[in-house]
GROMACS .gro file of C-alpha atoms in nm:
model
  128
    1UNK     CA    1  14.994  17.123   6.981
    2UNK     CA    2  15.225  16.816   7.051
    3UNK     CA    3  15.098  16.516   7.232
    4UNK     CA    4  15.249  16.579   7.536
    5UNK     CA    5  15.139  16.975   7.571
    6UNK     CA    6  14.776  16.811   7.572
    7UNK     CA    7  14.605  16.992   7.870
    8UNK     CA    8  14.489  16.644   8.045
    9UNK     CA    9  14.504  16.743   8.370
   10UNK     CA   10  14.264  16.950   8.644
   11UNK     CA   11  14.284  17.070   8.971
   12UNK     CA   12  13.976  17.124   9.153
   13UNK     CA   13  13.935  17.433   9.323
   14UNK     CA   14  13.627  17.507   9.589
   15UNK     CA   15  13.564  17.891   9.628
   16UNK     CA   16  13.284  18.081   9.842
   17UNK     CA   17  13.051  18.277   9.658
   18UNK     CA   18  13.275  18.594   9.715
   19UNK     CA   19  13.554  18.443   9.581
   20UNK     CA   20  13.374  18.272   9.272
   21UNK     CA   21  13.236  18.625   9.198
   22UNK     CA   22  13.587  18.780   9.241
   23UNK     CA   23  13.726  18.549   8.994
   24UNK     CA   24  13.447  18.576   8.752
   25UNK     CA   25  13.482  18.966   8.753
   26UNK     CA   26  13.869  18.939   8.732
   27UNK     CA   27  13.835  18.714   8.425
   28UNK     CA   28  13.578  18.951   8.249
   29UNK     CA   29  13.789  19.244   8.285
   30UNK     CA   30  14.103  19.013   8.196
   31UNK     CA   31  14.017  19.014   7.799
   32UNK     CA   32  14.119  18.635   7.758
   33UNK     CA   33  13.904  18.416   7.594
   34UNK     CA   34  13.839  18.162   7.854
   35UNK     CA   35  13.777  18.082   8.205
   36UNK     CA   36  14.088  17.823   8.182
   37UNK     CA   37  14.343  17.993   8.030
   38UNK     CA   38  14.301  18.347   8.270
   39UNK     CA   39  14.351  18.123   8.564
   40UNK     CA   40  14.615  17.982   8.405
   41UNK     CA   41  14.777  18.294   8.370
   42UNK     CA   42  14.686  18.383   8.678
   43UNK     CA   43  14.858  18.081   8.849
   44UNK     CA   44  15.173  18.034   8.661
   45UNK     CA   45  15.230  18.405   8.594
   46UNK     CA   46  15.063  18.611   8.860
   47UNK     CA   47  15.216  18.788   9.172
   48UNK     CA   48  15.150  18.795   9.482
   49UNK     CA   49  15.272  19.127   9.642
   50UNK     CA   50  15.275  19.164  10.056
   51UNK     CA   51  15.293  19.466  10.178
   52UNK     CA   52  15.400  19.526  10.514
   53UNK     CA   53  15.141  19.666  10.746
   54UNK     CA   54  15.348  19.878  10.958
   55UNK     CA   55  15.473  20.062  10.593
   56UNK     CA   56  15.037  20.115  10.536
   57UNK     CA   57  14.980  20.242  10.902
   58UNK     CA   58  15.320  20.416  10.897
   59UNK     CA   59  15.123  20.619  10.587
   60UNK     CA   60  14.759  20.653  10.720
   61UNK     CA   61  14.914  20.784  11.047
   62UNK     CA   62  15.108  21.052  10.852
   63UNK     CA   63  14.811  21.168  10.627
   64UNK     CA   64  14.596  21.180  10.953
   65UNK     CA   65  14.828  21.359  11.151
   66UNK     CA   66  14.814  21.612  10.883
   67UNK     CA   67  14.474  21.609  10.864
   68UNK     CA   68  14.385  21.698  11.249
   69UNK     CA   69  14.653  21.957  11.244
   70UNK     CA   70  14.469  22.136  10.908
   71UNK     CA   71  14.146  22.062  11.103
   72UNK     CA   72  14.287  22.244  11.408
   73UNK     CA   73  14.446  22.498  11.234
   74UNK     CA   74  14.103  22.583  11.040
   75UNK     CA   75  13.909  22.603  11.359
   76UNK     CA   76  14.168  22.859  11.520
   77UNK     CA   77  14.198  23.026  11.173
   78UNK     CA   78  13.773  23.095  11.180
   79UNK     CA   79  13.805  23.218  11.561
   80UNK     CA   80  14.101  23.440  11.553
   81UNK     CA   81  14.109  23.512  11.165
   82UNK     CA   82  14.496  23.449  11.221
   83UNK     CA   83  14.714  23.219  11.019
   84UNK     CA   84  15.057  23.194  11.183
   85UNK     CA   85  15.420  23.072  11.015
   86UNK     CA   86  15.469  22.810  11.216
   87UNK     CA   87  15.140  22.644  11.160
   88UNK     CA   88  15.207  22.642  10.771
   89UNK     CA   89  15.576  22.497  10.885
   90UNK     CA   90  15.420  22.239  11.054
   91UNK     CA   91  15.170  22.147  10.769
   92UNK     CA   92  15.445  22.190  10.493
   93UNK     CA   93  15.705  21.933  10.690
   94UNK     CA   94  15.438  21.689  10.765
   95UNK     CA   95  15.337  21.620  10.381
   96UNK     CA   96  15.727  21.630  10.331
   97UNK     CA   97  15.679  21.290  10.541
   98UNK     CA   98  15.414  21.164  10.356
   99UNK     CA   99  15.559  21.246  10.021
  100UNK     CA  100  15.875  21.072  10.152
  101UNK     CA  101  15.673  20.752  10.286
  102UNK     CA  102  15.526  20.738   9.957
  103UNK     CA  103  15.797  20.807   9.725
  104UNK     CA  104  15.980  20.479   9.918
  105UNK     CA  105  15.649  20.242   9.902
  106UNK     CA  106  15.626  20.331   9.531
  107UNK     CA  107  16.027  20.251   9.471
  108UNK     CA  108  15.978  19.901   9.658
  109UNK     CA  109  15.657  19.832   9.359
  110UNK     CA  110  15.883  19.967   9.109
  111UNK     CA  111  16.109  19.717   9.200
  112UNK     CA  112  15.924  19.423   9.119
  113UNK     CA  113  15.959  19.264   8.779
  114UNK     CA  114  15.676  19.061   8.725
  115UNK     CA  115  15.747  18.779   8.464
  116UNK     CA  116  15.582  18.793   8.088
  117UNK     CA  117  15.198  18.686   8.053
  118UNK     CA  118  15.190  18.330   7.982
  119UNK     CA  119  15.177  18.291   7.604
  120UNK     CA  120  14.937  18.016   7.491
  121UNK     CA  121  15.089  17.828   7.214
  122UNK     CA  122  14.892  17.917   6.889
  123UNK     CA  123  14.688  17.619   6.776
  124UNK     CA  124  14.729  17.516   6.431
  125UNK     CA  125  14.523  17.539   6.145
  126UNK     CA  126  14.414  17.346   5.835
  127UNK     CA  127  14.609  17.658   5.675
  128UNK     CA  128  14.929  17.580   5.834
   0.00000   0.00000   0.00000
């Protein structure tokens, strides 16, 4: 490592005991070797991904619209013993919604292109 790729510098960092264990978790499960060089990576190479809250509630209101119409469906289904077309119509286009909310959340994280993992330069050895 040349003189001037000498890791001399800090930053200090104060975390809550949540976010200390959240880090120290994250770094066990990372497979690097030290504490340093995850957050490293984590810093220069990491991404931070928002996602819109309307697109999440846009989704949970879909999936729970479904749900309450299976629910009511069921119920009328066990008193009446009768399933009816338009019932099944109704199910059918409202998890073609869902499908369709999905399909176009997973195409906006598809189309993120997160950088390379930060390579650490290989140290040098009496070998070398």
């Amino acid at each position: 490592m040349e003189e001037d790729e000498k890791r001399n510098r800090y930053i200090q960092l104060r975390l809550n005991e949540y976010e200390f264990r959240e880090i120290e978790e994250k770094f066990r499960n990372s497979g690097l070797k030290s504490k340093s060089e995850f957050i490293r990576v984590m810093v220069l190479e990491g991404l931070m991904i928002y996602i819109d809250e309307k697109t999440t509630k846009d989704i949970y209101r879909a999936v729970s619209s479904v749900s309450n119409n299976v629910n009511q469906i069921a119920r009328r289904v066990n008193s009446t013993g009768n399933v009816y077309a338009e019932d099944i119509a109704e199910i059918k286009n409202g998890v073609s919604e869902i499908w369709q909310q999905l399909r176009s959340f997973r195409s906006q994280l598809q189309s993120i292109k997160p950088s390379p993992i930060l390579q650490t330069p290989k140290r040098q050895t009496a070998d070398d």
